[in-house]
PDB file of C-alpha atoms in Angstrom:
ATOM      1  CA  UNK A   1     -45.466 -28.949 -15.495  1.00 46.00           C
ATOM      2  CA  UNK A   2     -43.383 -27.818 -18.841  1.00 43.00           C
ATOM      3  CA  UNK A   3     -43.939 -24.452 -17.400  1.00 45.00           C
ATOM      4  CA  UNK A   4     -42.879 -25.371 -14.515  1.00 38.00           C
ATOM      5  CA  UNK A   5     -39.902 -27.034 -15.210  1.00 43.00           C
ATOM      6  CA  UNK A   6     -38.698 -24.182 -17.767  1.00 35.00           C
ATOM      7  CA  UNK A   7     -39.095 -21.677 -15.030  1.00 42.00           C
ATOM      8  CA  UNK A   8     -36.856 -23.918 -12.921  1.00 42.00           C
ATOM      9  CA  UNK A   9     -34.222 -23.839 -15.640  1.00 41.00           C
ATOM     10  CA  UNK A  10     -34.447 -20.126 -16.057  1.00 36.00           C
ATOM     11  CA  UNK A  11     -34.278 -19.726 -12.197  1.00 38.00           C
ATOM     12  CA  UNK A  12     -31.326 -21.987 -12.166  1.00 41.00           C
ATOM     13  CA  UNK A  13     -29.696 -20.149 -15.074  1.00 36.00           C
ATOM     14  CA  UNK A  14     -30.135 -16.715 -13.368  1.00 32.00           C
ATOM     15  CA  UNK A  15     -28.771 -17.984 -10.202  1.00 35.00           C
ATOM     16  CA  UNK A  16     -25.669 -19.388 -11.974  1.00 32.00           C
ATOM     17  CA  UNK A  17     -25.329 -16.224 -13.883  1.00 31.00           C
ATOM     18  CA  UNK A  18     -25.636 -14.246 -10.551  1.00 33.00           C
ATOM     19  CA  UNK A  19     -22.891 -16.538  -9.286  1.00 31.00           C
ATOM     20  CA  UNK A  20     -20.234 -15.964 -11.995  1.00 31.00           C
ATOM     21  CA  UNK A  21     -20.980 -12.276 -12.180  1.00 33.00           C
ATOM     22  CA  UNK A  22     -20.332 -12.210  -8.251  1.00 34.00           C
ATOM     23  CA  UNK A  23     -17.375 -14.142  -8.779  1.00 33.00           C
ATOM     24  CA  UNK A  24     -15.974 -11.773 -11.548  1.00 34.00           C
ATOM     25  CA  UNK A  25     -16.542  -8.838  -9.283  1.00 37.00           C
ATOM     26  CA  UNK A  26     -14.537 -10.534  -6.476  1.00 38.00           C
ATOM     27  CA  UNK A  27     -11.666 -11.290  -8.472  1.00 39.00           C
ATOM     28  CA  UNK A  28     -11.518  -7.796 -10.013  1.00 41.00           C
ATOM     29  CA  UNK A  29     -11.552  -6.220  -6.378  1.00 69.00           C
ATOM     30  CA  UNK A  30      -8.917  -8.710  -5.268  1.00 84.00           C
ATOM     31  CA  UNK A  31      -5.042  -6.903  -5.083  1.00 92.00           C
ATOM     32  CA  UNK A  32      -3.114  -7.752  -8.252  1.00 95.00           C
ATOM     33  CA  UNK A  33       0.134  -9.553  -6.800  1.00 96.00           C
ATOM     34  CA  UNK A  34       3.501  -8.086  -7.679  1.00 97.00           C
ATOM     35  CA  UNK A  35       7.112  -8.287  -6.907  1.00 97.00           C
ATOM     36  CA  UNK A  36       8.897  -4.996  -7.718  1.00 97.00           C
ATOM     37  CA  UNK A  37      12.625  -4.119  -7.219  1.00 96.00           C
ATOM     38  CA  UNK A  38      14.240  -0.768  -6.641  1.00 96.00           C
ATOM     39  CA  UNK A  39      17.370   1.004  -6.715  1.00 92.00           C
ATOM     40  CA  UNK A  40      17.603   2.549  -3.256  1.00 85.00           C
ATOM     41  CA  UNK A  41      19.624   5.938  -2.426  1.00 83.00           C
ATOM     42  CA  UNK A  42      20.548   7.096   0.551  1.00 74.00           C
ATOM     43  CA  UNK A  43      21.018  10.706  -0.192  1.00 68.00           C
ATOM     44  CA  UNK A  44      24.485  12.129   0.901  1.00 59.00           C
ATOM     45  CA  UNK A  45      25.605   8.944   1.426  1.00 57.00           C
ATOM     46  CA  UNK A  46      28.058   6.724  -0.762  1.00 54.00           C
ATOM     47  CA  UNK A  47      25.771   3.587  -0.261  1.00 64.00           C
ATOM     48  CA  UNK A  48      24.119   1.569  -2.770  1.00 72.00           C
ATOM     49  CA  UNK A  49      21.232  -0.524  -1.672  1.00 83.00           C
ATOM     50  CA  UNK A  50      18.056  -2.849  -3.112  1.00 90.00           C
ATOM     51  CA  UNK A  51      14.238  -2.279  -2.225  1.00 92.00           C
ATOM     52  CA  UNK A  52      11.869  -4.682  -2.927  1.00 95.00           C
ATOM     53  CA  UNK A  53       8.280  -4.203  -2.391  1.00 96.00           C
ATOM     54  CA  UNK A  54       5.893  -7.250  -2.881  1.00 97.00           C
ATOM     55  CA  UNK A  55       2.136  -8.162  -2.709  1.00 98.00           C
ATOM     56  CA  UNK A  56       1.159 -11.837  -2.142  1.00 97.00           C
ATOM     57  CA  UNK A  57      -1.881 -13.487  -1.083  1.00 96.00           C
ATOM     58  CA  UNK A  58      -2.093 -15.620   2.092  1.00 96.00           C
ATOM     59  CA  UNK A  59      -5.011 -16.929   2.228  1.00 89.00           C
ATOM     60  CA  UNK A  60      -9.131 -16.447   1.779  1.00 89.00           C
ATOM     61  CA  UNK A  61      -9.292 -12.590   1.920  1.00 94.00           C
ATOM     62  CA  UNK A  62      -5.691 -12.363   3.841  1.00 97.00           C
ATOM     63  CA  UNK A  63      -2.827 -10.412   2.056  1.00 98.00           C
ATOM     64  CA  UNK A  64       0.920  -9.547   2.825  1.00 98.00           C
ATOM     65  CA  UNK A  65       2.444  -6.384   1.647  1.00 98.00           C
ATOM     66  CA  UNK A  66       6.162  -6.342   2.361  1.00 97.00           C
ATOM     67  CA  UNK A  67       8.688  -3.551   1.974  1.00 95.00           C
ATOM     68  CA  UNK A  68      12.499  -4.201   2.447  1.00 92.00           C
ATOM     69  CA  UNK A  69      15.757  -1.912   1.886  1.00 86.00           C
ATOM     70  CA  UNK A  70      18.947  -3.320   2.298  1.00 83.00           C
ATOM     71  CA  UNK A  71      22.358  -2.566   1.930  1.00 80.00           C
ATOM     72  CA  UNK A  72      26.124  -3.369   3.441  1.00 72.00           C
ATOM     73  CA  UNK A  73      25.533  -1.472   6.434  1.00 76.00           C
ATOM     74  CA  UNK A  74      21.854  -1.289   7.113  1.00 78.00           C
ATOM     75  CA  UNK A  75      18.434  -2.839   6.722  1.00 85.00           C
ATOM     76  CA  UNK A  76      14.885  -2.065   7.066  1.00 88.00           C
ATOM     77  CA  UNK A  77      12.027  -4.476   6.770  1.00 94.00           C
ATOM     78  CA  UNK A  78       8.570  -3.361   7.097  1.00 97.00           C
ATOM     79  CA  UNK A  79       5.522  -5.609   6.563  1.00 98.00           C
ATOM     80  CA  UNK A  80       1.745  -5.647   6.637  1.00 98.00           C
ATOM     81  CA  UNK A  81      -0.672  -8.191   6.994  1.00 98.00           C
ATOM     82  CA  UNK A  82      -4.441  -7.286   6.067  1.00 98.00           C
ATOM     83  CA  UNK A  83      -8.144  -8.036   4.772  1.00 97.00           C
ATOM     84  CA  UNK A  84     -10.496  -6.316   2.749  1.00 97.00           C
ATOM     85  CA  UNK A  85     -14.022  -5.514   4.244  1.00 95.00           C
ATOM     86  CA  UNK A  86     -17.145  -5.384   2.184  1.00 93.00           C
ATOM     87  CA  UNK A  87     -16.419  -2.088   0.891  1.00 92.00           C
ATOM     88  CA  UNK A  88     -12.813  -3.434  -0.491  1.00 93.00           C
ATOM     89  CA  UNK A  89     -11.110  -1.401   2.017  1.00 96.00           C
ATOM     90  CA  UNK A  90      -8.084  -2.334   3.405  1.00 97.00           C
ATOM     91  CA  UNK A  91      -7.954  -3.535   7.377  1.00 98.00           C
ATOM     92  CA  UNK A  92      -4.561  -3.803   8.858  1.00 98.00           C
ATOM     93  CA  UNK A  93      -4.456  -7.079  11.131  1.00 98.00           C
ATOM     94  CA  UNK A  94      -0.605  -7.412  11.705  1.00 98.00           C
ATOM     95  CA  UNK A  95       2.183  -4.705  11.220  1.00 98.00           C
ATOM     96  CA  UNK A  96       5.959  -5.222  11.763  1.00 97.00           C
ATOM     97  CA  UNK A  97       8.739  -2.942  11.287  1.00 95.00           C
ATOM     98  CA  UNK A  98      12.386  -3.285  12.014  1.00 93.00           C
ATOM     99  CA  UNK A  99      15.455  -1.145  11.174  1.00 88.00           C
ATOM    100  CA  UNK A 100      18.904  -2.052  12.052  1.00 88.00           C
ATOM    101  CA  UNK A 101      22.255  -0.305  11.581  1.00 79.00           C
ATOM    102  CA  UNK A 102      20.738   3.162  10.840  1.00 66.00           C
ATOM    103  CA  UNK A 103      21.097   5.156  13.965  1.00 69.00           C
ATOM    104  CA  UNK A 104      19.225   3.553  16.658  1.00 78.00           C
ATOM    105  CA  UNK A 105      17.743   0.362  15.920  1.00 85.00           C
ATOM    106  CA  UNK A 106      13.829   0.308  16.096  1.00 85.00           C
ATOM    107  CA  UNK A 107      11.371  -2.218  16.283  1.00 91.00           C
ATOM    108  CA  UNK A 108       7.309  -2.013  16.122  1.00 92.00           C
ATOM    109  CA  UNK A 109       4.940  -5.122  16.137  1.00 95.00           C
ATOM    110  CA  UNK A 110       1.358  -3.978  15.941  1.00 97.00           C
ATOM    111  CA  UNK A 111      -1.707  -6.206  16.133  1.00 97.00           C
ATOM    112  CA  UNK A 112      -5.335  -4.752  15.255  1.00 98.00           C
ATOM    113  CA  UNK A 113      -8.058  -6.212  17.561  1.00 97.00           C
ATOM    114  CA  UNK A 114     -11.238  -5.090  15.156  1.00 97.00           C
ATOM    115  CA  UNK A 115     -13.531  -6.712  17.607  1.00 96.00           C
ATOM    116  CA  UNK A 116     -12.236  -4.415  20.635  1.00 96.00           C
ATOM    117  CA  UNK A 117     -11.570  -1.676  18.337  1.00 97.00           C
ATOM    118  CA  UNK A 118      -7.906  -1.248  19.375  1.00 97.00           C
ATOM    119  CA  UNK A 119      -4.371  -1.686  18.358  1.00 97.00           C
ATOM    120  CA  UNK A 120      -1.619  -3.337  20.515  1.00 96.00           C
ATOM    121  CA  UNK A 121       2.151  -2.750  20.265  1.00 93.00           C
ATOM    122  CA  UNK A 122       3.683  -6.546  21.142  1.00 89.00           C
ATOM    123  CA  UNK A 123       7.297  -5.613  21.427  1.00 87.00           C
ATOM    124  CA  UNK A 124       8.796  -6.691  24.779  1.00 83.00           C
ATOM    125  CA  UNK A 125       8.881  -3.437  27.374  1.00 79.00           C
ATOM    126  CA  UNK A 126       7.604  -1.273  24.671  1.00 82.00           C
ATOM    127  CA  UNK A 127       4.093  -2.150  24.888  1.00 85.00           C
ATOM    128  CA  UNK A 128       1.334   0.150  24.387  1.00 89.00           C
ATOM    129  CA  UNK A 129      -2.376   0.082  23.736  1.00 93.00           C
ATOM    130  CA  UNK A 130      -4.654   2.668  22.050  1.00 94.00           C
ATOM    131  CA  UNK A 131      -8.246   2.671  20.917  1.00 96.00           C
ATOM    132  CA  UNK A 132      -9.269   3.164  17.260  1.00 96.00           C
ATOM    133  CA  UNK A 133     -12.134   3.391  14.657  1.00 95.00           C
ATOM    134  CA  UNK A 134     -12.884   1.841  11.485  1.00 95.00           C
ATOM    135  CA  UNK A 135     -10.506   3.305   8.870  1.00 96.00           C
ATOM    136  CA  UNK A 136      -7.427   3.398  10.466  1.00 98.00           C
ATOM    137  CA  UNK A 137      -4.187   2.006   8.553  1.00 98.00           C
ATOM    138  CA  UNK A 138      -0.817   1.333   9.351  1.00 98.00           C
ATOM    139  CA  UNK A 139       2.471   2.984   8.567  1.00 96.00           C
ATOM    140  CA  UNK A 140       2.633   0.962   5.286  1.00 97.00           C
ATOM    141  CA  UNK A 141      -1.008  -0.277   4.415  1.00 98.00           C
ATOM    142  CA  UNK A 142      -2.252   3.413   3.734  1.00 98.00           C
ATOM    143  CA  UNK A 143      -0.196   3.317   0.622  1.00 97.00           C
ATOM    144  CA  UNK A 144      -2.239   0.402  -0.761  1.00 98.00           C
ATOM    145  CA  UNK A 145      -5.301   2.168   0.084  1.00 97.00           C
ATOM    146  CA  UNK A 146      -3.931   5.195  -1.647  1.00 98.00           C
ATOM    147  CA  UNK A 147      -3.291   3.231  -4.774  1.00 97.00           C
ATOM    148  CA  UNK A 148      -6.785   1.682  -4.321  1.00 97.00           C
ATOM    149  CA  UNK A 149      -8.712   4.801  -4.108  1.00 97.00           C
ATOM    150  CA  UNK A 150      -6.727   6.449  -7.057  1.00 97.00           C
ATOM    151  CA  UNK A 151      -7.533   3.218  -9.006  1.00 96.00           C
ATOM    152  CA  UNK A 152     -11.093   3.267  -8.575  1.00 95.00           C
ATOM    153  CA  UNK A 153     -11.376   6.809  -9.380  1.00 96.00           C
ATOM    154  CA  UNK A 154      -9.825   6.401 -12.921  1.00 96.00           C
ATOM    155  CA  UNK A 155     -11.853   3.287 -13.425  1.00 95.00           C
ATOM    156  CA  UNK A 156     -15.033   5.424 -12.735  1.00 95.00           C
ATOM    157  CA  UNK A 157     -13.966   8.104 -14.722  1.00 96.00           C
ATOM    158  CA  UNK A 158     -14.248  10.530 -11.493  1.00 96.00           C
ATOM    159  CA  UNK A 159     -11.980  13.294 -10.621  1.00 96.00           C
ATOM    160  CA  UNK A 160      -8.842  12.376  -8.506  1.00 97.00           C
ATOM    161  CA  UNK A 161     -10.047  11.713  -4.608  1.00 96.00           C
ATOM    162  CA  UNK A 162      -9.293  13.583  -1.427  1.00 94.00           C
ATOM    163  CA  UNK A 163      -6.091  11.553  -0.107  1.00 97.00           C
ATOM    164  CA  UNK A 164      -6.372  11.507   3.514  1.00 98.00           C
ATOM    165  CA  UNK A 165      -5.517   8.643   5.895  1.00 98.00           C
ATOM    166  CA  UNK A 166      -5.147   8.351   9.580  1.00 97.00           C
ATOM    167  CA  UNK A 167      -2.428   6.091  10.573  1.00 97.00           C
ATOM    168  CA  UNK A 168      -1.717   4.274  14.036  1.00 96.00           C
ATOM    169  CA  UNK A 169       1.777   5.380  14.922  1.00 92.00           C
ATOM    170  CA  UNK A 170       3.498   5.568  18.330  1.00 87.00           C
ATOM    171  CA  UNK A 171       0.786   5.721  20.749  1.00 88.00           C
ATOM    172  CA  UNK A 172      -0.914   8.191  18.276  1.00 92.00           C
ATOM    173  CA  UNK A 173      -3.350   8.739  15.719  1.00 95.00           C
ATOM    174  CA  UNK A 174      -1.773  10.742  12.843  1.00 95.00           C
ATOM    175  CA  UNK A 175      -3.624  12.183   9.638  1.00 95.00           C
ATOM    176  CA  UNK A 176      -1.753  11.827   6.543  1.00 96.00           C
ATOM    177  CA  UNK A 177      -2.798  14.697   3.774  1.00 96.00           C
ATOM    178  CA  UNK A 178      -1.752  14.106   0.322  1.00 97.00           C
ATOM    179  CA  UNK A 179      -2.587  16.233  -2.801  1.00 96.00           C
ATOM    180  CA  UNK A 180      -2.233  15.116  -6.676  1.00 97.00           C
ATOM    181  CA  UNK A 181       0.351  17.061  -8.373  1.00 97.00           C
ATOM    182  CA  UNK A 182       0.502  16.081 -12.185  1.00 97.00           C
ATOM    183  CA  UNK A 183       1.498  13.351 -14.382  1.00 97.00           C
ATOM    184  CA  UNK A 184       4.701  12.804 -14.920  1.00 98.00           C
ATOM    185  CA  UNK A 185       6.902  10.524 -17.113  1.00 97.00           C
ATOM    186  CA  UNK A 186       9.854   8.417 -14.982  1.00 97.00           C
ATOM    187  CA  UNK A 187      12.710   7.080 -16.550  1.00 96.00           C
ATOM    188  CA  UNK A 188      13.050   3.815 -15.164  1.00 95.00           C
ATOM    189  CA  UNK A 189      15.299   0.368 -15.204  1.00 91.00           C
ATOM    190  CA  UNK A 190      12.548  -1.080 -17.587  1.00 94.00           C
ATOM    191  CA  UNK A 191      11.828   2.132 -19.733  1.00 94.00           C
ATOM    192  CA  UNK A 192       9.946   5.144 -19.584  1.00 96.00           C
ATOM    193  CA  UNK A 193       6.702   4.939 -17.442  1.00 96.00           C
ATOM    194  CA  UNK A 194       3.620   7.312 -17.152  1.00 97.00           C
ATOM    195  CA  UNK A 195       2.841   8.530 -13.549  1.00 98.00           C
ATOM    196  CA  UNK A 196       0.734  10.441 -11.213  1.00 98.00           C
ATOM    197  CA  UNK A 197       2.699  12.499  -8.841  1.00 98.00           C
ATOM    198  CA  UNK A 198       1.607  12.735  -5.307  1.00 98.00           C
ATOM    199  CA  UNK A 199       2.980  14.629  -2.372  1.00 97.00           C
ATOM    200  CA  UNK A 200       2.363  14.628   1.257  1.00 95.00           C
ATOM    201  CA  UNK A 201       1.105  17.767   2.413  1.00 92.00           C
ATOM    202  CA  UNK A 202       3.369  18.940   5.525  1.00 82.00           C
ATOM    203  CA  UNK A 203       3.080  21.908   7.914  1.00 75.00           C
ATOM    204  CA  UNK A 204       5.222  24.972   7.882  1.00 70.00           C
ATOM    205  CA  UNK A 205       8.607  24.608   9.520  1.00 71.00           C
ATOM    206  CA  UNK A 206       8.485  20.782   9.036  1.00 74.00           C
ATOM    207  CA  UNK A 207      11.480  20.660   6.822  1.00 77.00           C
ATOM    208  CA  UNK A 208      10.656  17.338   5.202  1.00 84.00           C
ATOM    209  CA  UNK A 209       9.064  16.594   1.960  1.00 91.00           C
ATOM    210  CA  UNK A 210       7.351  13.180   0.621  1.00 94.00           C
ATOM    211  CA  UNK A 211       6.852  12.398  -2.574  1.00 97.00           C
ATOM    212  CA  UNK A 212       5.454   9.364  -4.714  1.00 97.00           C
ATOM    213  CA  UNK A 213       5.140   8.808  -8.293  1.00 98.00           C
ATOM    214  CA  UNK A 214       2.651   5.848  -8.920  1.00 98.00           C
ATOM    215  CA  UNK A 215       2.112   4.086 -12.445  1.00 97.00           C
ATOM    216  CA  UNK A 216      -1.131   4.908 -14.301  1.00 96.00           C
ATOM    217  CA  UNK A 217      -1.036   1.739 -16.326  1.00 93.00           C
ATOM    218  CA  UNK A 218      -0.411  -0.809 -13.254  1.00 94.00           C
ATOM    219  CA  UNK A 219      -2.788   0.067 -10.473  1.00 95.00           C
ATOM    220  CA  UNK A 220      -0.667   2.950  -9.356  1.00 97.00           C
ATOM    221  CA  UNK A 221       2.139   0.834  -8.796  1.00 97.00           C
ATOM    222  CA  UNK A 222       5.169   2.682  -6.870  1.00 97.00           C
ATOM    223  CA  UNK A 223       7.478   3.645  -9.344  1.00 97.00           C
ATOM    224  CA  UNK A 224       9.381   6.217  -7.626  1.00 97.00           C
ATOM    225  CA  UNK A 225       9.723   7.336  -3.907  1.00 95.00           C
ATOM    226  CA  UNK A 226      11.378  10.062  -2.357  1.00 94.00           C
ATOM    227  CA  UNK A 227      11.794  11.591   0.991  1.00 90.00           C
ATOM    228  CA  UNK A 228      14.098  14.665   1.508  1.00 89.00           C
ATOM    229  CA  UNK A 229      14.955  16.824   4.365  1.00 85.00           C
ATOM    230  CA  UNK A 230      15.899  20.670   3.687  1.00 81.00           C
ATOM    231  CA  UNK A 231      19.674  20.077   3.967  1.00 81.00           C
ATOM    232  CA  UNK A 232      19.140  17.345   0.749  1.00 76.00           C
ATOM    233  CA  UNK A 233      19.724  14.464   2.835  1.00 80.00           C
ATOM    234  CA  UNK A 234      17.058  11.600   2.898  1.00 84.00           C
ATOM    235  CA  UNK A 235      15.984   8.400   1.031  1.00 84.00           C
ATOM    236  CA  UNK A 236      15.001   7.600  -2.537  1.00 89.00           C
ATOM    237  CA  UNK A 237      13.592   4.511  -4.430  1.00 92.00           C
ATOM    238  CA  UNK A 238      13.601   4.010  -8.262  1.00 95.00           C
ATOM    239  CA  UNK A 239      12.058   1.230 -10.174  1.00 97.00           C
ATOM    240  CA  UNK A 240      14.590  -1.269 -11.408  1.00 96.00           C
ATOM    241  CA  UNK A 241      12.021  -4.516 -12.681  1.00 95.00           C
ATOM    242  CA  UNK A 242       8.841  -5.824 -11.657  1.00 96.00           C
ATOM    243  CA  UNK A 243       6.555  -8.555 -12.021  1.00 96.00           C
ATOM    244  CA  UNK A 244       2.896  -7.673 -11.892  1.00 94.00           C
ATOM    245  CA  UNK A 245       0.196 -10.328 -12.031  1.00 93.00           C
ATOM    246  CA  UNK A 246       2.650 -12.990 -12.720  1.00 92.00           C
ATOM    247  CA  UNK A 247       4.295 -11.151 -16.024  1.00 92.00           C
ATOM    248  CA  UNK A 248       7.431  -9.690 -16.028  1.00 92.00           C
ATOM    249  CA  UNK A 249       6.896  -5.900 -17.292  1.00 87.00           C
ATOM    250  CA  UNK A 250       8.882  -4.127 -19.829  1.00 80.00           C
ATOM    251  CA  UNK A 251       7.679  -0.609 -20.354  1.00 72.00           C
ATOM    252  CA  UNK A 252       7.752   1.181 -23.975  1.00 66.00           C
TER     253      UNK A 252
END
């Protein structure tokens, strides 16, 4: 009887240990919340603006990633509600984009139906529907997944991964390819931050460049973003301050 009771205690301890380890693993995999403020610069225009990116938890395995840029004459608001699958890969659920004051106003409201493997634009009079496969992202969420892929590679001591993402946009499935260029120190509003510089691969004659600088020490948080045309016009974000996992960050 003593042996039986001992075995029960051991089994109970093993189950408790397994539960604790599982809980720890889930906590590690869960996205770290942040709120970052950026100085936004519209190249070629005498306008200053503020950009904000934020990641918050909505509930059980539901998260909101948002990006806004506002100035006196224009605003852009972009949001992605998503969940994580069993492999911690982000799955978009809802995507919204609204642009006012810059050229033609634009609005997009996507709903991802994973049971029927489709995505629907719910904007009145601009409805469209498209079949999709697993692994498709919206135009904001792929940036979260890129950060997650880089973080996993760094934590595991692996080479930088191939960064290819398929994005649902304007009734089409578009392929976004990126290449890791180099590590680079960026001077920001909170000090110098070590980053990884990444550029989107463009076809010949595209006339645009898109570049990200992601923080090596803060889960590859966006530090600087630049999208330019050949004539020098475009848009740039540079980090001004950030709250990461509930803590205000001050770089060295």
